[in-house]
Amino acid sequence: MGKSKTKKAISLLIVLVLVLGMVALVGCSKPAATTAPEQKEEKEFILIGRVNPTTGPLAGFGAGTPTVEEMAIEKINADGGIYIKEYDKKIPLKLIAVDSESNPTKASEAATKLVLQDKVDLLITAHTPDTTVPVSAVAERYQIPTISVDSPVDVWLTGGPYTWVFHTGFVVESLNSVFMDMWDLVDTNKKVGFLFGSDPDGAYISEVIKPMAEKRGYTCIDPGRFPQGTKDYTTIINQLKNEGVDIVTGNMITPDFATAWQQMHQQGFVPKVMTMGKAPLFPTDVDSFGNDLGEGVTTEVWWSENHPYKSSLTGHGALELAKWWTDTTQKQPSAVLGYKHAAIEIAVDALNRAQTLDKDQLREAIKATDLDTIIGHIQYNDENYCEAMLVGGQWTKGETWPWEMNIISNKQAPEVPLSQDSMFFVPGSK
Amino acid sequence: MIQLLASKPFKILNIKIIVLILIISIFLTLPLWSSEYIISVFVLIFLYMSLGQMWNLLAGYTGLVSLGQQIFIGLGGYSLAVITVLYQLPIALGIIVGGVISILFALIISQPIFKMRGDYFTIGTWIVAECLAVFFSVWTYVRGGLGFNIIAAYKLSTTDIYYMAVAMGLGSIALVYFLLRTKIGLALMAMRDNESAAETLGVELYKTKLKVFLIAAFVTGLTGGLLYLSIAYIQPRASFSITWTVAMVFIVIIGGIGTIEGPILGAFFFILIKQYLYNYPGISMIILGTVAILTILIAPKGIVGTLQERYGFEILSIRRR
């Protein structure tokens, strides 16, 4: 009995030592972590935190980070970095990328870590509302100047008003207009079936598109929203089939759309036009549909190697960036490259003008952005966003790459050249 | 008197009290001497500790292996969002409403769900959670899939949330400790070891299970509210995601199922590993999974369970003396 109590006492002491050790260990990180800029201690890097969906269903968006950003930063660092007046010297940039695992909760936790532990001077967030909205919430809470790109403006705005975050993306009305501009190019019965998921962008876009489509003479058939990960679309397919729709549109993550599109083909329902947001944006995603099912699928295009814009950092055009990407990675370029590069352009431009890491001044510098970038001109409005223009594209089997994108509609951005091939119906449609 | 103070049991009791006071003092004064990042990490540790305690109370002491505890995290989070965003009411009310709605919902689902036993109960709870995720995705009152930015939470500092998390974490430990020392505690362990035998001895199975299920729902609902106070953005897919319960299971398995100390240690390890793994984007889940598998292989009873078995280690004993 006495022996066991001695053991207990020893165990207690062990636990005490463990706990104290753990607390002391984490406590030790304090001096480094709380070094404030105004103390003017040596600062090795200007830290840019980047939350990216590296894994999970949004990994297609995340591909290219941190390679693209680091290439852009390399150019600045080769000249010694950016002059910061409180340190009276040039300081190089350093990117710290973390994975959100395509999960909004993780995106929030990861951004909190970047702000509180890594003490980043600036945050960059991108790629769908699942990443941009939670990271923007963290930025507003901790008052960190933040550059957000690549997600629908309207959905991002639902979390506003924003003071610290500045966003560049398309507005949902533009997205829907691009879709309809493409539908207008071909002869259909003007019946549109909806295939919108219940994620933030799917929920929002589906609300906006219906009145817009009806105004342009289209009839909408809406079977309702469905959650991510749905495996059986039979009920929806039957409804759209029975209604005899010629056009199907929606906004889905890639694995879900692949499942739905395969089931449509299996069940003998192939619409003349399949216009899908988000899922078929990248060639790797199109390839994942299998059995050449990507042929004829249309979607929005935010950026391509044919966009006639130039980088403010390198002076190179979209084609050069795309070529650099292919030479570096042996991979096909995709629309995210331009946005990843542009986010660094905006950050560098603001830092160059602010010449300080003072959060308020840096925020004001971002707000005053008036810059030609590789994705076009960036200037924020009173609601802290800059609207990006879209063009419409159609996937087809290619010669250089398995899948290539034809630009078939450019009403919003006539400066983007159209491809030689015109829009065609999805193979197998009747 | 001096003899009593010098006696062995009293010395051990003294050490226990000193250790507990020391640990509590460290945590209560943490914001005074530590960085904001460390405070934010401890916010997560205490909140996950509370979640782990509740899952352990269900699975480790009552034999109710639920894979649907995310139901109450989602309800807690959404209650906070609706109360503060749609009605502009105080945060505290949002958190309390979350706890109350969780209890009410648990009461409603208990009727059908308790008719299922073992694996069926486990799967049943998961299905309810998935149904809620779908329902909230299309429910326009809660903005469907769009979700809410919980803007009221921006005003709170990390220290404010930290003290709420400390109260939640330590409160959940105290709750389980005292609950297990009551008659219900005895009944629970009897049920866990042999349900039929317990029933024969007069334990009311349904009532006892229901009480524990409701308590766990209430505390998990409150914790969900606090978690979303920290995250500040809620949407259905993430809030009703099974990853919450997977985290609870991980915490309890690593720490030691059926012990009060297990979820405490488990929450520490889980959050510290997770924070460290943010530096390794893309492989964090692989490492976390490997740690869980290795623990199950090397120490199937978890860290605390193994220490108890080999060295009789115990701090929060629920044994009656």
PDB file of N, CA and C in Angstrom, chain A residues 170 173-185 216 249 273-278 280-281 296-307 309 335 388-396 404-424:
ATOM      1  N   PHE A 170     -13.591  38.141 -59.538  1.00  0.00           N
ATOM      2  CA  PHE A 170     -14.733  38.475 -60.407  1.00  0.00           C
ATOM      3  C   PHE A 170     -15.990  38.625 -59.559  1.00  0.00           C
ATOM      4  N   GLU A 173     -22.117  38.458 -61.019  1.00  0.00           N
ATOM      5  CA  GLU A 173     -22.868  38.891 -62.209  1.00  0.00           C
ATOM      6  C   GLU A 173     -22.005  38.750 -63.470  1.00  0.00           C
ATOM      7  N   SER A 174     -20.724  39.087 -63.354  1.00  0.00           N
ATOM      8  CA  SER A 174     -19.822  38.954 -64.512  1.00  0.00           C
ATOM      9  C   SER A 174     -19.662  37.491 -64.899  1.00  0.00           C
ATOM     10  N   LEU A 175     -19.548  36.663 -63.872  1.00  0.00           N
ATOM     11  CA  LEU A 175     -19.398  35.221 -64.129  1.00  0.00           C
ATOM     12  C   LEU A 175     -20.613  34.708 -64.894  1.00  0.00           C
ATOM     13  N   ASN A 176     -21.790  35.076 -64.393  1.00  0.00           N
ATOM     14  CA  ASN A 176     -23.009  34.609 -65.043  1.00  0.00           C
ATOM     15  C   ASN A 176     -23.141  35.172 -66.460  1.00  0.00           C
ATOM     16  N   SER A 177     -22.713  36.432 -66.625  1.00  0.00           N
ATOM     17  CA  SER A 177     -22.777  37.047 -67.963  1.00  0.00           C
ATOM     18  C   SER A 177     -21.884  36.291 -68.937  1.00  0.00           C
ATOM     19  N   VAL A 178     -20.685  35.930 -68.477  1.00  0.00           N
ATOM     20  CA  VAL A 178     -19.772  35.176 -69.349  1.00  0.00           C
ATOM     21  C   VAL A 178     -20.408  33.856 -69.760  1.00  0.00           C
ATOM     22  N   PHE A 179     -21.030  33.185 -68.775  1.00  0.00           N
ATOM     23  CA  PHE A 179     -21.695  31.915 -69.079  1.00  0.00           C
ATOM     24  C   PHE A 179     -22.746  32.128 -70.176  1.00  0.00           C
ATOM     25  N   MET A 180     -23.566  33.162 -70.001  1.00  0.00           N
ATOM     26  CA  MET A 180     -24.655  33.392 -70.958  1.00  0.00           C
ATOM     27  C   MET A 180     -24.137  33.887 -72.309  1.00  0.00           C
ATOM     28  N   ASP A 181     -23.043  34.648 -72.271  1.00  0.00           N
ATOM     29  CA  ASP A 181     -22.434  35.075 -73.543  1.00  0.00           C
ATOM     30  C   ASP A 181     -22.060  33.837 -74.361  1.00  0.00           C
ATOM     31  N   MET A 182     -21.578  32.810 -73.691  1.00  0.00           N
ATOM     32  CA  MET A 182     -21.195  31.576 -74.403  1.00  0.00           C
ATOM     33  C   MET A 182     -22.437  30.848 -74.910  1.00  0.00           C
ATOM     34  N   TRP A 183     -23.493  30.791 -74.078  1.00  0.00           N
ATOM     35  CA  TRP A 183     -24.712  30.096 -74.502  1.00  0.00           C
ATOM     36  C   TRP A 183     -25.327  30.785 -75.723  1.00  0.00           C
ATOM     37  N   ASP A 184     -25.179  32.114 -75.765  1.00  0.00           N
ATOM     38  CA  ASP A 184     -25.748  32.869 -76.889  1.00  0.00           C
ATOM     39  C   ASP A 184     -25.062  32.528 -78.216  1.00  0.00           C
ATOM     40  N   LEU A 185     -23.862  31.945 -78.125  1.00  0.00           N
ATOM     41  CA  LEU A 185     -23.103  31.655 -79.351  1.00  0.00           C
ATOM     42  C   LEU A 185     -23.651  30.455 -80.122  1.00  0.00           C
ATOM     43  N   ARG A 216     -32.543  37.234 -69.840  1.00  0.00           N
ATOM     44  CA  ARG A 216     -31.945  37.064 -71.174  1.00  0.00           C
ATOM     45  C   ARG A 216     -32.651  35.977 -71.987  1.00  0.00           C
ATOM     46  N   THR A 249     -25.678  24.092 -66.162  1.00  0.00           N
ATOM     47  CA  THR A 249     -24.649  24.945 -65.574  1.00  0.00           C
ATOM     48  C   THR A 249     -24.608  24.744 -64.066  1.00  0.00           C
ATOM     49  N   VAL A 273     -24.763  21.854 -74.093  1.00  0.00           N
ATOM     50  CA  VAL A 273     -23.772  22.756 -73.488  1.00  0.00           C
ATOM     51  C   VAL A 273     -23.614  22.403 -72.015  1.00  0.00           C
ATOM     52  N   MET A 274     -22.377  22.203 -71.576  1.00  0.00           N
ATOM     53  CA  MET A 274     -22.102  21.993 -70.152  1.00  0.00           C
ATOM     54  C   MET A 274     -21.164  23.113 -69.719  1.00  0.00           C
ATOM     55  N   THR A 275     -21.712  24.076 -68.978  1.00  0.00           N
ATOM     56  CA  THR A 275     -20.904  25.204 -68.503  1.00  0.00           C
ATOM     57  C   THR A 275     -20.783  25.105 -66.990  1.00  0.00           C
ATOM     58  N   MET A 276     -19.614  24.811 -66.517  1.00  0.00           N
ATOM     59  CA  MET A 276     -19.433  24.551 -65.088  1.00  0.00           C
ATOM     60  C   MET A 276     -18.378  25.490 -64.495  1.00  0.00           C
ATOM     61  N   GLY A 277     -18.709  26.079 -63.372  1.00  0.00           N
ATOM     62  CA  GLY A 277     -17.732  26.906 -62.658  1.00  0.00           C
ATOM     63  C   GLY A 277     -16.890  26.042 -61.737  1.00  0.00           C
ATOM     64  N   LYS A 278     -15.692  26.455 -61.444  1.00  0.00           N
ATOM     65  CA  LYS A 278     -14.768  25.863 -60.472  1.00  0.00           C
ATOM     66  C   LYS A 278     -14.189  24.493 -60.862  1.00  0.00           C
ATOM     67  N   PRO A 280     -13.908  22.554 -63.741  1.00  0.00           N
ATOM     68  CA  PRO A 280     -13.037  22.280 -64.896  1.00  0.00           C
ATOM     69  C   PRO A 280     -12.064  23.421 -65.198  1.00  0.00           C
ATOM     70  N   LEU A 281     -11.586  24.096 -64.172  1.00  0.00           N
ATOM     71  CA  LEU A 281     -10.729  25.257 -64.423  1.00  0.00           C
ATOM     72  C   LEU A 281      -9.332  24.874 -64.890  1.00  0.00           C
ATOM     73  N   GLY A 296     -15.434  19.694 -74.875  1.00  0.00           N
ATOM     74  CA  GLY A 296     -16.601  20.560 -75.061  1.00  0.00           C
ATOM     75  C   GLY A 296     -17.096  21.253 -73.803  1.00  0.00           C
ATOM     76  N   VAL A 297     -16.546  20.905 -72.649  1.00  0.00           N
ATOM     77  CA  VAL A 297     -16.999  21.535 -71.397  1.00  0.00           C
ATOM     78  C   VAL A 297     -16.544  23.000 -71.400  1.00  0.00           C
ATOM     79  N   THR A 298     -17.453  23.890 -71.039  1.00  0.00           N
ATOM     80  CA  THR A 298     -17.115  25.327 -71.027  1.00  0.00           C
ATOM     81  C   THR A 298     -17.040  25.839 -69.590  1.00  0.00           C
ATOM     82  N   THR A 299     -16.244  26.881 -69.408  1.00  0.00           N
ATOM     83  CA  THR A 299     -16.065  27.440 -68.066  1.00  0.00           C
ATOM     84  C   THR A 299     -15.548  28.869 -68.164  1.00  0.00           C
ATOM     85  N   GLU A 300     -15.439  29.519 -66.996  1.00  0.00           N
ATOM     86  CA  GLU A 300     -14.908  30.885 -66.995  1.00  0.00           C
ATOM     87  C   GLU A 300     -13.381  30.841 -67.004  1.00  0.00           C
ATOM     88  N   VAL A 301     -12.773  31.841 -67.610  1.00  0.00           N
ATOM     89  CA  VAL A 301     -11.303  31.921 -67.645  1.00  0.00           C
ATOM     90  C   VAL A 301     -10.898  33.263 -67.043  1.00  0.00           C
ATOM     91  N   TRP A 302     -10.132  33.206 -65.964  1.00  0.00           N
ATOM     92  CA  TRP A 302      -9.710  34.472 -65.334  1.00  0.00           C
ATOM     93  C   TRP A 302      -8.403  34.961 -65.933  1.00  0.00           C
ATOM     94  N   TRP A 303      -7.591  34.017 -66.371  1.00  0.00           N
ATOM     95  CA  TRP A 303      -6.272  34.381 -66.878  1.00  0.00           C
ATOM     96  C   TRP A 303      -5.773  33.237 -67.764  1.00  0.00           C
ATOM     97  N   SER A 304      -5.063  33.609 -68.808  1.00  0.00           N
ATOM     98  CA  SER A 304      -4.451  32.582 -69.651  1.00  0.00           C
ATOM     99  C   SER A 304      -3.161  33.151 -70.226  1.00  0.00           C
ATOM    100  N   GLU A 305      -2.407  32.299 -70.893  1.00  0.00           N
ATOM    101  CA  GLU A 305      -1.138  32.769 -71.464  1.00  0.00           C
ATOM    102  C   GLU A 305      -1.374  33.771 -72.598  1.00  0.00           C
ATOM    103  N   ASN A 306      -2.639  33.863 -73.059  1.00  0.00           N
ATOM    104  CA  ASN A 306      -2.954  34.808 -74.136  1.00  0.00           C
ATOM    105  C   ASN A 306      -3.416  36.168 -73.621  1.00  0.00           C
ATOM    106  N   HIS A 307      -3.576  36.312 -72.311  1.00  0.00           N
ATOM    107  CA  HIS A 307      -3.997  37.610 -71.769  1.00  0.00           C
ATOM    108  C   HIS A 307      -2.881  38.628 -72.022  1.00  0.00           C
ATOM    109  N   TYR A 309      -1.446  41.148 -70.675  1.00  0.00           N
ATOM    110  CA  TYR A 309      -0.973  41.982 -69.575  1.00  0.00           C
ATOM    111  C   TYR A 309       0.482  41.626 -69.227  1.00  0.00           C
ATOM    112  N   ALA A 335      -4.762  28.892 -64.979  1.00  0.00           N
ATOM    113  CA  ALA A 335      -5.220  30.258 -64.675  1.00  0.00           C
ATOM    114  C   ALA A 335      -4.716  30.789 -63.339  1.00  0.00           C
ATOM    115  N   ALA A 388     -12.296  41.806 -61.301  1.00  0.00           N
ATOM    116  CA  ALA A 388     -11.500  41.214 -62.382  1.00  0.00           C
ATOM    117  C   ALA A 388     -12.440  40.807 -63.519  1.00  0.00           C
ATOM    118  N   MET A 389     -11.974  40.984 -64.744  1.00  0.00           N
ATOM    119  CA  MET A 389     -12.798  40.650 -65.902  1.00  0.00           C
ATOM    120  C   MET A 389     -12.582  39.195 -66.315  1.00  0.00           C
ATOM    121  N   LEU A 390     -13.615  38.621 -66.872  1.00  0.00           N
ATOM    122  CA  LEU A 390     -13.549  37.212 -67.255  1.00  0.00           C
ATOM    123  C   LEU A 390     -13.757  37.047 -68.753  1.00  0.00           C
ATOM    124  N   VAL A 391     -13.252  35.952 -69.286  1.00  0.00           N
ATOM    125  CA  VAL A 391     -13.623  35.532 -70.637  1.00  0.00           C
ATOM    126  C   VAL A 391     -14.117  34.084 -70.548  1.00  0.00           C
ATOM    127  N   GLY A 392     -14.734  33.619 -71.630  1.00  0.00           N
ATOM    128  CA  GLY A 392     -15.268  32.260 -71.618  1.00  0.00           C
ATOM    129  C   GLY A 392     -14.382  31.314 -72.412  1.00  0.00           C
ATOM    130  N   GLY A 393     -14.215  30.096 -71.903  1.00  0.00           N
ATOM    131  CA  GLY A 393     -13.351  29.140 -72.581  1.00  0.00           C
ATOM    132  C   GLY A 393     -13.986  27.772 -72.729  1.00  0.00           C
ATOM    133  N   GLN A 394     -13.499  27.018 -73.714  1.00  0.00           N
ATOM    134  CA  GLN A 394     -14.013  25.661 -73.936  1.00  0.00           C
ATOM    135  C   GLN A 394     -12.833  24.690 -74.061  1.00  0.00           C
ATOM    136  N   TRP A 395     -12.937  23.569 -73.335  1.00  0.00           N
ATOM    137  CA  TRP A 395     -11.867  22.572 -73.360  1.00  0.00           C
ATOM    138  C   TRP A 395     -11.972  21.685 -74.599  1.00  0.00           C
ATOM    139  N   THR A 396     -10.815  21.418 -75.165  1.00  0.00           N
ATOM    140  CA  THR A 396     -10.776  20.494 -76.299  1.00  0.00           C
ATOM    141  C   THR A 396      -9.462  19.718 -76.264  1.00  0.00           C
ATOM    142  N   GLU A 404      -6.501  21.459 -74.050  1.00  0.00           N
ATOM    143  CA  GLU A 404      -6.186  22.873 -74.264  1.00  0.00           C
ATOM    144  C   GLU A 404      -7.469  23.693 -74.250  1.00  0.00           C
ATOM    145  N   MET A 405      -7.315  24.966 -73.894  1.00  0.00           N
ATOM    146  CA  MET A 405      -8.486  25.829 -73.736  1.00  0.00           C
ATOM    147  C   MET A 405      -8.634  26.772 -74.926  1.00  0.00           C
ATOM    148  N   ASN A 406      -9.806  26.760 -75.571  1.00  0.00           N
ATOM    149  CA  ASN A 406     -10.119  27.752 -76.605  1.00  0.00           C
ATOM    150  C   ASN A 406     -10.851  28.916 -75.946  1.00  0.00           C
ATOM    151  N   ILE A 407     -10.386  30.126 -76.166  1.00  0.00           N
ATOM    152  CA  ILE A 407     -11.138  31.290 -75.673  1.00  0.00           C
ATOM    153  C   ILE A 407     -12.229  31.571 -76.710  1.00  0.00           C
ATOM    154  N   ILE A 408     -13.504  31.440 -76.289  1.00  0.00           N
ATOM    155  CA  ILE A 408     -14.595  31.536 -77.261  1.00  0.00           C
ATOM    156  C   ILE A 408     -15.468  32.773 -77.065  1.00  0.00           C
ATOM    157  N   SER A 409     -15.309  33.460 -75.927  1.00  0.00           N
ATOM    158  CA  SER A 409     -16.121  34.654 -75.689  1.00  0.00           C
ATOM    159  C   SER A 409     -15.295  35.662 -74.893  1.00  0.00           C
ATOM    160  N   ASN A 410     -15.275  36.921 -75.383  1.00  0.00           N
ATOM    161  CA  ASN A 410     -14.449  37.935 -74.701  1.00  0.00           C
ATOM    162  C   ASN A 410     -15.179  39.269 -74.567  1.00  0.00           C
ATOM    163  N   LYS A 411     -16.488  39.239 -74.382  1.00  0.00           N
ATOM    164  CA  LYS A 411     -17.271  40.483 -74.321  1.00  0.00           C
ATOM    165  C   LYS A 411     -16.792  41.414 -73.205  1.00  0.00           C
ATOM    166  N   GLN A 412     -16.437  40.821 -72.050  1.00  0.00           N
ATOM    167  CA  GLN A 412     -16.005  41.648 -70.906  1.00  0.00           C
ATOM    168  C   GLN A 412     -14.592  42.186 -71.063  1.00  0.00           C
ATOM    169  N   ALA A 413     -13.767  41.432 -71.778  1.00  0.00           N
ATOM    170  CA  ALA A 413     -12.364  41.827 -71.938  1.00  0.00           C
ATOM    171  C   ALA A 413     -11.959  41.642 -73.394  1.00  0.00           C
ATOM    172  N   PRO A 414     -12.411  42.574 -74.263  1.00  0.00           N
ATOM    173  CA  PRO A 414     -12.161  42.409 -75.707  1.00  0.00           C
ATOM    174  C   PRO A 414     -10.675  42.394 -76.049  1.00  0.00           C
ATOM    175  N   GLU A 415      -9.836  42.861 -75.110  1.00  0.00           N
ATOM    176  CA  GLU A 415      -8.398  42.863 -75.379  1.00  0.00           C
ATOM    177  C   GLU A 415      -7.808  41.452 -75.380  1.00  0.00           C
ATOM    178  N   VAL A 416      -8.542  40.501 -74.809  1.00  0.00           N
ATOM    179  CA  VAL A 416      -8.060  39.107 -74.804  1.00  0.00           C
ATOM    180  C   VAL A 416      -8.461  38.479 -76.141  1.00  0.00           C
ATOM    181  N   PRO A 417      -7.478  38.017 -76.935  1.00  0.00           N
ATOM    182  CA  PRO A 417      -7.829  37.496 -78.274  1.00  0.00           C
ATOM    183  C   PRO A 417      -8.622  36.188 -78.222  1.00  0.00           C
ATOM    184  N   LEU A 418      -9.559  36.055 -79.165  1.00  0.00           N
ATOM    185  CA  LEU A 418     -10.341  34.814 -79.252  1.00  0.00           C
ATOM    186  C   LEU A 418      -9.527  33.747 -79.970  1.00  0.00           C
ATOM    187  N   SER A 419      -9.802  32.492 -79.677  1.00  0.00           N
ATOM    188  CA  SER A 419      -9.141  31.391 -80.388  1.00  0.00           C
ATOM    189  C   SER A 419      -9.763  31.269 -81.779  1.00  0.00           C
ATOM    190  N   GLN A 420      -9.071  30.566 -82.644  1.00  0.00           N
ATOM    191  CA  GLN A 420      -9.581  30.428 -84.015  1.00  0.00           C
ATOM    192  C   GLN A 420     -10.822  29.551 -84.067  1.00  0.00           C
ATOM    193  N   ASP A 421     -10.869  28.542 -83.195  1.00  0.00           N
ATOM    194  CA  ASP A 421     -12.010  27.611 -83.228  1.00  0.00           C
ATOM    195  C   ASP A 421     -13.212  28.219 -82.512  1.00  0.00           C
ATOM    196  N   SER A 422     -14.397  28.029 -83.092  1.00  0.00           N
ATOM    197  CA  SER A 422     -15.596  28.546 -82.424  1.00  0.00           C
ATOM    198  C   SER A 422     -16.196  27.469 -81.513  1.00  0.00           C
ATOM    199  N   MET A 423     -17.214  27.871 -80.750  1.00  0.00           N
ATOM    200  CA  MET A 423     -17.798  26.968 -79.757  1.00  0.00           C
ATOM    201  C   MET A 423     -18.510  25.794 -80.434  1.00  0.00           C
ATOM    202  N   PHE A 424     -18.382  24.615 -79.841  1.00  0.00           N
ATOM    203  CA  PHE A 424     -19.070  23.430 -80.380  1.00  0.00           C
ATOM    204  C   PHE A 424     -19.858  22.735 -79.270  1.00  0.00           C
TER     205      PHE A 424
END
